[in-house]
Structures are given as C-alpha cells and as structure tokens.
C-alpha cells in the first residue's frame, strides 16, 4: 500500500530494511500469553512453551517476524512451532480466546486487561518484537502524516521501560 501510494505511513512489527521504504524502529513490544478467565493456566505468574504443550496454540503465521522469533525460541527448546490457529493481527486472536478455543501468544501492544473475560500473563522466554514506522522514499509525508508519525514515536517511547 505504501509502494502504490494508497497510504503514506504504515506501522509494522517488522523492521527489516526495504530498498524503497524508510524503516524507522521506534520501540519494541513484548509477547504475552492470553487465555480465558478461569483457564487452568490463569493462576501461573508466567507462561512458557512447556505450559502450552497441551493447549491449542493461537499465534502468528511462521512467515511473519513474530512467528519466526517464536519458531526459533521453540526450536531452541527442541520443539516445532505450529500454531493451530494462525493470525496476522493480535486482535484477531481475541474471539478465539474468549470462546475457549485456545491460548494465544501475541504482542502486548493492546490493553488486553480491558477486554472482559481475558487473562494476560507474561510469556517466557521473553520475546520482543520491533515496532517500526514505514514511509515511502518516493513520496513526502503531508503535514498531518508527519504529525501522526511524531505521535507514534511518542507512544512507542512511552511503551519502553522507563519511557515517558
């Protein structure tokens, strides 16, 4: 969409360089584990791959950066990453978790505690995904898009430990 000019600014959990895009890493987000209230894992202080072994896993496709990071971490523990329900956006995991279909490992960018019926726990090992602002090298930002980029920068800084 950036390349075609449909949008002037994008936000992604991927900071891989692109020859025709400016990629600015503005922060990072920790991956977290989501489950329905009352789930057997809700009493755990943190969740790891061992606790998820018997669960239906909801998480990112392996061809996304978060999916590749999860795959690498699980392979280091001798496992194979194969979510039963694959997602591209963390919010799409919400209805699956609420219905008790499975447990999700997603980014912690959304205020998950504000969604009723959902319990969030830290995921271990700690995996951080980059938050990047993408803009076209071919098209300048409008004033309002430049203001949006600055707002995104401030919001991302606030997410960082000790951020303001």
Short mmCIF file of N, CA and C in Angstrom, two decimals:
data_model
loop_
_atom_site.label_atom_id
_atom_site.label_comp_id
_atom_site.label_asym_id
_atom_site.label_seq_id
_atom_site.Cartn_x
_atom_site.Cartn_y
_atom_site.Cartn_z
N UNK A 1 0.83 -1.19 0.00
CA UNK A 1 0.00 0.00 0.00
C UNK A 1 0.87 1.26 0.00
N UNK A 2 2.02 1.20 0.71
CA UNK A 2 2.94 2.34 0.67
C UNK A 2 3.53 2.51 -0.72
N UNK A 3 3.90 1.40 -1.32
CA UNK A 3 4.51 1.45 -2.65
C UNK A 3 3.54 1.99 -3.70
N UNK A 4 2.27 1.64 -3.58
CA UNK A 4 1.29 2.08 -4.57
C UNK A 4 0.78 3.49 -4.30
N UNK A 5 1.08 4.03 -3.13
CA UNK A 5 0.61 5.37 -2.78
C UNK A 5 -0.76 5.38 -2.13
N UNK A 6 -1.31 4.20 -1.83
CA UNK A 6 -2.61 4.14 -1.17
C UNK A 6 -2.55 4.70 0.25
N UNK A 7 -1.40 4.54 0.89
CA UNK A 7 -1.18 5.13 2.22
C UNK A 7 0.19 5.80 2.21
N UNK A 8 0.38 6.75 3.10
CA UNK A 8 1.67 7.44 3.20
C UNK A 8 2.50 6.98 4.39
N UNK A 9 1.86 6.27 5.31
CA UNK A 9 2.54 5.88 6.54
C UNK A 9 2.00 4.53 6.98
N UNK A 10 2.88 3.66 7.45
CA UNK A 10 2.46 2.37 7.97
C UNK A 10 3.18 2.06 9.27
N UNK A 11 2.60 1.18 10.06
CA UNK A 11 3.21 0.71 11.29
C UNK A 11 3.26 -0.81 11.20
N UNK A 12 4.43 -1.38 11.51
CA UNK A 12 4.60 -2.83 11.38
C UNK A 12 5.42 -3.37 12.55
N UNK A 13 5.23 -4.65 12.83
CA UNK A 13 6.07 -5.34 13.79
C UNK A 13 7.17 -6.07 13.01
N UNK A 14 7.88 -5.28 12.23
CA UNK A 14 8.96 -5.81 11.42
C UNK A 14 9.82 -4.61 11.01
N UNK A 15 11.10 -4.69 11.30
CA UNK A 15 11.98 -3.58 10.95
C UNK A 15 13.03 -3.98 9.91
N UNK A 16 12.69 -4.96 9.10
CA UNK A 16 13.60 -5.37 8.03
C UNK A 16 13.71 -4.25 7.01
N UNK A 17 14.92 -3.98 6.52
CA UNK A 17 15.07 -2.89 5.53
C UNK A 17 14.41 -3.23 4.20
N UNK A 18 13.92 -2.19 3.54
CA UNK A 18 13.33 -2.29 2.21
C UNK A 18 13.97 -1.21 1.36
N UNK A 19 14.35 -1.53 0.12
CA UNK A 19 15.06 -0.53 -0.69
C UNK A 19 14.26 0.74 -0.99
N UNK A 20 12.94 0.65 -1.08
CA UNK A 20 12.15 1.83 -1.43
C UNK A 20 11.36 2.41 -0.27
N UNK A 21 11.64 1.94 0.95
CA UNK A 21 10.92 2.43 2.13
C UNK A 21 11.90 2.90 3.20
N UNK A 22 11.50 3.95 3.91
CA UNK A 22 12.20 4.33 5.14
C UNK A 22 11.60 3.45 6.24
N UNK A 23 12.45 2.79 6.98
CA UNK A 23 12.02 1.93 8.09
C UNK A 23 12.66 2.50 9.35
N UNK A 24 11.82 3.02 10.24
CA UNK A 24 12.30 3.63 11.49
C UNK A 24 11.79 2.81 12.67
N UNK A 25 12.70 2.14 13.35
CA UNK A 25 12.32 1.39 14.55
C UNK A 25 12.11 2.39 15.68
N UNK A 26 10.89 2.40 16.23
CA UNK A 26 10.56 3.38 17.27
C UNK A 26 10.36 2.75 18.64
N UNK A 27 10.37 1.43 18.71
CA UNK A 27 10.18 0.77 20.00
C UNK A 27 10.09 -0.73 19.82
N UNK A 28 9.70 -1.38 20.90
CA UNK A 28 9.55 -2.83 20.91
C UNK A 28 8.34 -3.19 21.77
N UNK A 29 7.78 -4.36 21.50
CA UNK A 29 6.67 -4.87 22.30
C UNK A 29 6.99 -6.29 22.74
N UNK A 30 6.69 -6.60 23.97
CA UNK A 30 6.87 -7.95 24.49
C UNK A 30 5.71 -8.83 24.03
N UNK A 31 6.00 -10.10 23.77
CA UNK A 31 4.92 -11.04 23.51
C UNK A 31 4.33 -11.48 24.83
N UNK A 32 3.02 -11.67 24.85
CA UNK A 32 2.30 -12.07 26.06
C UNK A 32 1.41 -13.27 25.74
N UNK A 33 0.92 -13.89 26.77
CA UNK A 33 0.03 -15.03 26.63
C UNK A 33 -1.37 -14.64 27.11
N UNK A 34 -2.37 -14.96 26.29
CA UNK A 34 -3.77 -14.67 26.63
C UNK A 34 -4.55 -15.97 26.77
N UNK A 35 -5.43 -15.98 27.75
CA UNK A 35 -6.30 -17.13 27.97
C UNK A 35 -7.62 -16.64 28.54
N UNK A 36 -8.66 -17.48 28.46
CA UNK A 36 -9.92 -17.06 29.06
C UNK A 36 -9.85 -17.10 30.59
N UNK A 37 -10.64 -16.25 31.23
CA UNK A 37 -10.74 -16.30 32.70
C UNK A 37 -11.11 -17.72 33.12
N UNK A 38 -10.55 -18.16 34.21
CA UNK A 38 -10.85 -19.49 34.71
C UNK A 38 -10.05 -20.60 34.07
N UNK A 39 -9.23 -20.29 33.10
CA UNK A 39 -8.39 -21.30 32.44
C UNK A 39 -7.39 -21.86 33.43
N UNK A 40 -6.99 -23.09 33.26
CA UNK A 40 -6.06 -23.75 34.19
C UNK A 40 -4.73 -23.03 34.31
N UNK A 41 -4.31 -22.29 33.27
CA UNK A 41 -3.04 -21.56 33.31
C UNK A 41 -3.16 -20.16 33.90
N UNK A 42 -4.37 -19.71 34.17
CA UNK A 42 -4.58 -18.34 34.65
C UNK A 42 -3.91 -18.09 36.00
N UNK A 43 -3.69 -19.12 36.77
CA UNK A 43 -3.03 -18.97 38.06
C UNK A 43 -1.52 -18.89 37.99
N UNK A 44 -0.95 -19.13 36.82
CA UNK A 44 0.51 -19.07 36.65
C UNK A 44 0.96 -17.61 36.57
N UNK A 45 2.14 -17.33 37.11
CA UNK A 45 2.69 -15.98 37.05
C UNK A 45 3.22 -15.67 35.66
N UNK A 46 3.67 -16.69 34.94
CA UNK A 46 4.14 -16.54 33.57
C UNK A 46 3.93 -17.86 32.84
N UNK A 47 3.93 -17.79 31.53
CA UNK A 47 3.65 -18.96 30.70
C UNK A 47 4.80 -19.16 29.72
N UNK A 48 5.20 -20.41 29.57
CA UNK A 48 6.23 -20.77 28.60
C UNK A 48 5.73 -21.86 27.68
N UNK A 49 6.59 -22.27 26.77
CA UNK A 49 6.21 -23.31 25.81
C UNK A 49 5.81 -24.62 26.52
N UNK A 50 6.48 -24.94 27.63
CA UNK A 50 6.16 -26.20 28.34
C UNK A 50 4.71 -26.19 28.81
N UNK A 51 4.23 -25.06 29.32
CA UNK A 51 2.84 -24.98 29.79
C UNK A 51 1.85 -25.04 28.63
N UNK A 52 2.29 -24.64 27.45
CA UNK A 52 1.39 -24.61 26.28
C UNK A 52 1.37 -25.92 25.50
N UNK A 53 2.17 -26.89 25.90
CA UNK A 53 2.30 -28.13 25.13
C UNK A 53 0.98 -28.84 24.90
N UNK A 54 0.07 -28.79 25.85
CA UNK A 54 -1.22 -29.49 25.72
C UNK A 54 -2.34 -28.56 25.28
N UNK A 55 -1.99 -27.33 24.94
CA UNK A 55 -3.01 -26.33 24.58
C UNK A 55 -3.11 -26.17 23.07
N UNK A 56 -4.25 -25.69 22.62
CA UNK A 56 -4.41 -25.28 21.23
C UNK A 56 -3.80 -23.89 21.12
N UNK A 57 -2.72 -23.78 20.34
CA UNK A 57 -2.00 -22.52 20.26
C UNK A 57 -2.57 -21.63 19.16
N UNK A 58 -2.80 -20.37 19.52
CA UNK A 58 -3.24 -19.32 18.60
C UNK A 58 -2.09 -18.33 18.54
N UNK A 59 -1.51 -18.14 17.36
CA UNK A 59 -0.41 -17.19 17.27
C UNK A 59 -0.10 -16.88 15.81
N UNK A 60 0.97 -16.15 15.63
CA UNK A 60 1.35 -15.61 14.32
C UNK A 60 1.79 -16.69 13.34
N UNK A 61 1.49 -16.42 12.05
CA UNK A 61 1.99 -17.29 10.99
C UNK A 61 3.51 -17.31 11.05
N UNK A 62 4.10 -18.44 10.68
CA UNK A 62 5.55 -18.59 10.77
C UNK A 62 6.28 -17.68 9.79
N UNK A 63 5.62 -17.18 8.76
CA UNK A 63 6.29 -16.30 7.81
C UNK A 63 6.24 -14.82 8.21
N UNK A 64 5.80 -14.54 9.44
CA UNK A 64 5.86 -13.18 9.98
C UNK A 64 7.06 -13.12 10.92
N UNK A 65 7.54 -11.92 11.22
CA UNK A 65 8.68 -11.80 12.13
C UNK A 65 8.34 -12.35 13.53
N UNK A 66 7.18 -12.01 14.12
CA UNK A 66 6.88 -12.62 15.43
C UNK A 66 6.83 -14.15 15.35
N UNK A 67 6.27 -14.69 14.27
CA UNK A 67 6.22 -16.14 14.09
C UNK A 67 7.61 -16.75 13.99
N UNK A 68 8.50 -16.09 13.26
CA UNK A 68 9.88 -16.61 13.14
C UNK A 68 10.60 -16.55 14.48
N UNK A 69 10.38 -15.49 15.25
CA UNK A 69 11.00 -15.39 16.57
C UNK A 69 10.49 -16.50 17.50
N UNK A 70 9.19 -16.74 17.47
CA UNK A 70 8.62 -17.82 18.28
C UNK A 70 9.14 -19.18 17.82
N UNK A 71 9.22 -19.38 16.52
CA UNK A 71 9.71 -20.66 15.98
C UNK A 71 11.15 -20.90 16.44
N UNK A 72 11.99 -19.87 16.36
CA UNK A 72 13.38 -20.02 16.79
C UNK A 72 13.50 -20.34 18.26
N UNK A 73 12.69 -19.68 19.09
CA UNK A 73 12.73 -19.93 20.53
C UNK A 73 12.27 -21.34 20.86
N UNK A 74 11.21 -21.80 20.19
CA UNK A 74 10.72 -23.16 20.45
C UNK A 74 11.69 -24.20 19.93
N UNK A 75 12.29 -23.97 18.77
CA UNK A 75 13.28 -24.91 18.24
C UNK A 75 14.46 -25.04 19.20
N UNK A 76 14.86 -23.93 19.85
CA UNK A 76 15.94 -23.97 20.83
C UNK A 76 15.59 -24.87 22.01
N UNK A 77 14.29 -25.05 22.26
CA UNK A 77 13.83 -25.94 23.33
C UNK A 77 13.51 -27.34 22.81
N UNK A 78 13.79 -27.58 21.54
CA UNK A 78 13.57 -28.91 20.97
C UNK A 78 12.18 -29.13 20.40
N UNK A 79 11.40 -28.08 20.25
CA UNK A 79 10.05 -28.22 19.73
C UNK A 79 9.90 -27.66 18.33
N UNK A 80 8.70 -27.80 17.81
CA UNK A 80 8.37 -27.29 16.48
C UNK A 80 7.19 -26.34 16.62
N UNK A 81 7.34 -25.16 16.06
CA UNK A 81 6.31 -24.13 16.13
C UNK A 81 5.26 -24.39 15.05
N UNK A 82 4.03 -24.65 15.47
CA UNK A 82 2.94 -24.91 14.53
C UNK A 82 1.62 -24.51 15.18
N UNK A 83 1.29 -23.21 15.17
CA UNK A 83 0.03 -22.80 15.80
C UNK A 83 -1.16 -23.44 15.10
N UNK A 84 -2.13 -23.86 15.89
CA UNK A 84 -3.34 -24.46 15.33
C UNK A 84 -4.20 -23.39 14.65
N UNK A 85 -4.19 -22.19 15.21
CA UNK A 85 -4.90 -21.05 14.62
C UNK A 85 -3.86 -19.98 14.34
N UNK A 86 -3.67 -19.66 13.06
CA UNK A 86 -2.68 -18.67 12.66
C UNK A 86 -3.33 -17.31 12.47
N UNK A 87 -2.64 -16.28 12.95
CA UNK A 87 -3.16 -14.91 12.86
C UNK A 87 -2.11 -14.00 12.25
N UNK A 88 -2.56 -12.85 11.75
CA UNK A 88 -1.68 -11.80 11.28
C UNK A 88 -1.70 -10.62 12.25
N UNK A 89 -2.85 -10.35 12.84
CA UNK A 89 -3.02 -9.24 13.79
C UNK A 89 -3.44 -9.81 15.14
N UNK A 90 -2.88 -9.28 16.21
CA UNK A 90 -3.15 -9.81 17.54
C UNK A 90 -4.63 -9.76 17.91
N UNK A 91 -5.34 -8.71 17.50
CA UNK A 91 -6.75 -8.57 17.88
C UNK A 91 -7.60 -9.71 17.33
N UNK A 92 -7.17 -10.34 16.25
CA UNK A 92 -7.97 -11.45 15.69
C UNK A 92 -7.93 -12.68 16.59
N UNK A 93 -7.00 -12.75 17.53
CA UNK A 93 -6.97 -13.86 18.48
C UNK A 93 -8.05 -13.75 19.54
N UNK A 94 -8.54 -12.54 19.78
CA UNK A 94 -9.47 -12.29 20.88
C UNK A 94 -10.71 -13.19 20.87
N UNK A 95 -11.47 -13.27 19.77
CA UNK A 95 -12.66 -14.11 19.82
C UNK A 95 -12.34 -15.59 20.03
N UNK A 96 -11.23 -16.06 19.49
CA UNK A 96 -10.85 -17.46 19.68
C UNK A 96 -10.54 -17.74 21.15
N UNK A 97 -9.83 -16.82 21.80
CA UNK A 97 -9.50 -16.98 23.21
C UNK A 97 -10.77 -16.89 24.06
N UNK A 98 -11.61 -15.90 23.79
CA UNK A 98 -12.85 -15.73 24.56
C UNK A 98 -13.73 -16.97 24.49
N UNK A 99 -13.77 -17.61 23.32
CA UNK A 99 -14.62 -18.81 23.15
C UNK A 99 -13.98 -20.07 23.70
N UNK A 100 -12.76 -19.94 24.25
CA UNK A 100 -12.08 -21.10 24.84
C UNK A 100 -11.49 -22.04 23.81
N UNK A 101 -11.30 -21.57 22.59
CA UNK A 101 -10.74 -22.42 21.54
C UNK A 101 -9.27 -22.70 21.78
N UNK A 102 -8.57 -21.76 22.40
CA UNK A 102 -7.15 -21.96 22.65
C UNK A 102 -6.55 -20.83 23.45
N UNK A 103 -5.23 -20.89 23.57
CA UNK A 103 -4.44 -19.90 24.28
C UNK A 103 -3.58 -19.18 23.25
N UNK A 104 -3.49 -17.87 23.36
CA UNK A 104 -2.79 -17.08 22.35
C UNK A 104 -1.47 -16.54 22.87
N UNK A 105 -0.49 -16.48 21.98
CA UNK A 105 0.75 -15.76 22.22
C UNK A 105 0.77 -14.64 21.19
N UNK A 106 0.66 -13.40 21.68
CA UNK A 106 0.51 -12.23 20.82
C UNK A 106 1.33 -11.07 21.40
N UNK A 107 1.37 -9.98 20.65
CA UNK A 107 2.08 -8.80 21.16
C UNK A 107 1.28 -8.16 22.28
N UNK A 108 1.99 -7.48 23.16
CA UNK A 108 1.35 -6.83 24.29
C UNK A 108 0.99 -5.38 24.03
N UNK A 109 0.83 -5.00 22.77
CA UNK A 109 0.52 -3.60 22.46
C UNK A 109 -0.89 -3.19 22.86
N UNK A 110 -1.83 -4.10 22.76
CA UNK A 110 -3.21 -3.76 23.11
C UNK A 110 -3.40 -3.84 24.62
N UNK A 111 -4.30 -3.06 25.18
CA UNK A 111 -4.57 -3.13 26.62
C UNK A 111 -5.46 -4.33 26.92
N UNK A 112 -4.88 -5.52 26.85
CA UNK A 112 -5.65 -6.76 26.95
C UNK A 112 -6.47 -6.84 28.23
N UNK A 113 -6.00 -6.25 29.31
CA UNK A 113 -6.74 -6.32 30.58
C UNK A 113 -8.08 -5.60 30.51
N UNK A 114 -8.27 -4.74 29.51
CA UNK A 114 -9.54 -4.04 29.36
C UNK A 114 -10.60 -4.86 28.64
N UNK A 115 -10.21 -6.01 28.10
CA UNK A 115 -11.17 -6.88 27.43
C UNK A 115 -11.71 -7.88 28.45
N UNK A 116 -13.01 -7.87 28.65
CA UNK A 116 -13.61 -8.76 29.64
C UNK A 116 -13.41 -10.21 29.24
N UNK A 117 -13.23 -11.04 30.26
CA UNK A 117 -13.11 -12.47 30.05
C UNK A 117 -11.73 -12.94 29.62
N UNK A 118 -10.75 -12.04 29.61
CA UNK A 118 -9.39 -12.35 29.15
C UNK A 118 -8.39 -12.17 30.29
N UNK A 119 -7.46 -13.10 30.41
CA UNK A 119 -6.37 -13.01 31.36
C UNK A 119 -5.07 -12.94 30.56
N UNK A 120 -4.20 -12.00 30.93
CA UNK A 120 -2.90 -11.84 30.27
C UNK A 120 -1.80 -12.22 31.23
N UNK A 121 -0.82 -12.98 30.75
CA UNK A 121 0.35 -13.34 31.53
C UNK A 121 1.60 -13.10 30.69
N UNK A 122 2.73 -12.79 31.33
CA UNK A 122 3.98 -12.67 30.58
C UNK A 122 4.32 -14.00 29.92
N UNK A 123 4.87 -13.92 28.72
CA UNK A 123 5.32 -15.12 28.02
C UNK A 123 6.83 -15.24 28.17
N UNK A 124 7.28 -16.46 28.46
CA UNK A 124 8.70 -16.73 28.62
C UNK A 124 9.10 -17.86 27.69
N UNK A 125 10.22 -17.78 26.98
CA UNK A 125 11.25 -16.77 27.17
C UNK A 125 10.76 -15.42 26.67
N UNK A 126 11.29 -14.36 27.24
CA UNK A 126 10.90 -13.02 26.81
C UNK A 126 11.26 -12.80 25.35
N UNK A 127 10.27 -12.49 24.55
CA UNK A 127 10.49 -12.22 23.13
C UNK A 127 9.94 -10.83 22.84
N UNK A 128 10.80 -9.98 22.29
CA UNK A 128 10.41 -8.62 21.93
C UNK A 128 10.36 -8.50 20.42
N UNK A 129 9.32 -7.85 19.93
CA UNK A 129 9.20 -7.59 18.50
C UNK A 129 9.35 -6.09 18.27
N UNK A 130 9.99 -5.72 17.16
CA UNK A 130 10.17 -4.30 16.89
C UNK A 130 8.87 -3.65 16.43
N UNK A 131 8.74 -2.38 16.74
CA UNK A 131 7.65 -1.56 16.21
C UNK A 131 8.32 -0.55 15.28
N UNK A 132 7.93 -0.58 14.02
CA UNK A 132 8.57 0.29 13.03
C UNK A 132 7.53 1.14 12.30
N UNK A 133 7.94 2.36 12.00
CA UNK A 133 7.14 3.25 11.16
C UNK A 133 7.73 3.15 9.76
N UNK A 134 6.86 2.89 8.79
CA UNK A 134 7.28 2.76 7.40
C UNK A 134 6.73 3.92 6.60
N UNK A 135 7.60 4.53 5.80
CA UNK A 135 7.19 5.59 4.88
C UNK A 135 7.89 5.37 3.55
N UNK A 136 7.32 5.92 2.51
CA UNK A 136 7.88 5.78 1.17
C UNK A 136 9.05 6.74 0.99
N UNK A 137 10.09 6.26 0.32
CA UNK A 137 11.21 7.14 -0.05
C UNK A 137 10.82 8.02 -1.25
N UNK A 138 9.74 7.64 -1.93
CA UNK A 138 9.32 8.33 -3.15
C UNK A 138 8.36 9.49 -2.87
N UNK A 139 7.58 9.39 -1.78
CA UNK A 139 6.53 10.38 -1.52
C UNK A 139 6.74 11.04 -0.16
N UNK A 140 6.78 12.36 -0.12
CA UNK A 140 6.93 13.03 1.17
C UNK A 140 5.63 12.93 1.97
N UNK A 141 5.78 12.99 3.28
CA UNK A 141 4.61 12.99 4.15
C UNK A 141 3.93 14.35 4.13
N UNK A 142 2.61 14.33 4.22
CA UNK A 142 1.86 15.58 4.40
C UNK A 142 2.09 16.05 5.84
N UNK A 143 1.70 17.27 6.13
CA UNK A 143 1.84 17.80 7.49
C UNK A 143 1.12 16.95 8.52
N UNK A 144 -0.09 16.51 8.20
CA UNK A 144 -0.85 15.69 9.16
C UNK A 144 -0.22 14.31 9.34
N UNK A 145 0.34 13.75 8.27
CA UNK A 145 1.00 12.45 8.39
C UNK A 145 2.30 12.58 9.20
N UNK A 146 2.99 13.70 9.03
CA UNK A 146 4.21 13.93 9.81
C UNK A 146 3.85 14.06 11.30
N UNK A 147 2.75 14.74 11.59
CA UNK A 147 2.27 14.85 12.97
C UNK A 147 1.90 13.48 13.52
N UNK A 148 1.25 12.66 12.70
CA UNK A 148 0.90 11.29 13.13
C UNK A 148 2.17 10.50 13.44
N UNK A 149 3.19 10.63 12.58
CA UNK A 149 4.44 9.92 12.83
C UNK A 149 5.05 10.34 14.17
N UNK A 150 5.01 11.61 14.47
CA UNK A 150 5.56 12.08 15.75
C UNK A 150 4.74 11.54 16.92
N UNK A 151 3.44 11.48 16.79
CA UNK A 151 2.58 10.89 17.84
C UNK A 151 2.91 9.42 18.05
N UNK A 152 3.13 8.70 16.96
CA UNK A 152 3.50 7.28 17.05
C UNK A 152 4.86 7.12 17.73
N UNK A 153 5.79 7.98 17.42
CA UNK A 153 7.10 7.93 18.08
C UNK A 153 6.95 8.10 19.58
N UNK A 154 6.16 9.11 19.99
CA UNK A 154 5.96 9.36 21.42
C UNK A 154 5.26 8.17 22.10
N UNK A 155 4.26 7.62 21.44
CA UNK A 155 3.54 6.48 22.01
C UNK A 155 4.47 5.28 22.17
N UNK A 156 5.31 5.04 21.18
CA UNK A 156 6.25 3.91 21.25
C UNK A 156 7.26 4.12 22.37
N UNK A 157 7.75 5.34 22.52
CA UNK A 157 8.70 5.62 23.62
C UNK A 157 8.06 5.37 24.97
N UNK A 158 6.77 5.70 25.09
CA UNK A 158 6.07 5.50 26.36
C UNK A 158 5.94 4.02 26.71
N UNK A 159 5.96 3.16 25.71
CA UNK A 159 5.88 1.71 25.96
C UNK A 159 7.17 1.12 26.47
N UNK A 160 8.29 1.77 26.18
CA UNK A 160 9.59 1.26 26.58
C UNK A 160 9.75 1.36 28.10
N UNK A 161 10.48 0.42 28.71
CA UNK A 161 10.73 0.53 30.15
C UNK A 161 11.39 1.87 30.46
N UNK A 162 10.82 2.60 31.38
CA UNK A 162 11.33 3.92 31.75
C UNK A 162 10.95 5.00 30.76
N UNK A 163 10.07 4.65 29.79
CA UNK A 163 9.67 5.61 28.75
C UNK A 163 8.78 6.70 29.32
N UNK A 164 8.76 7.81 28.64
CA UNK A 164 7.94 8.95 29.07
C UNK A 164 6.83 9.21 28.09
#
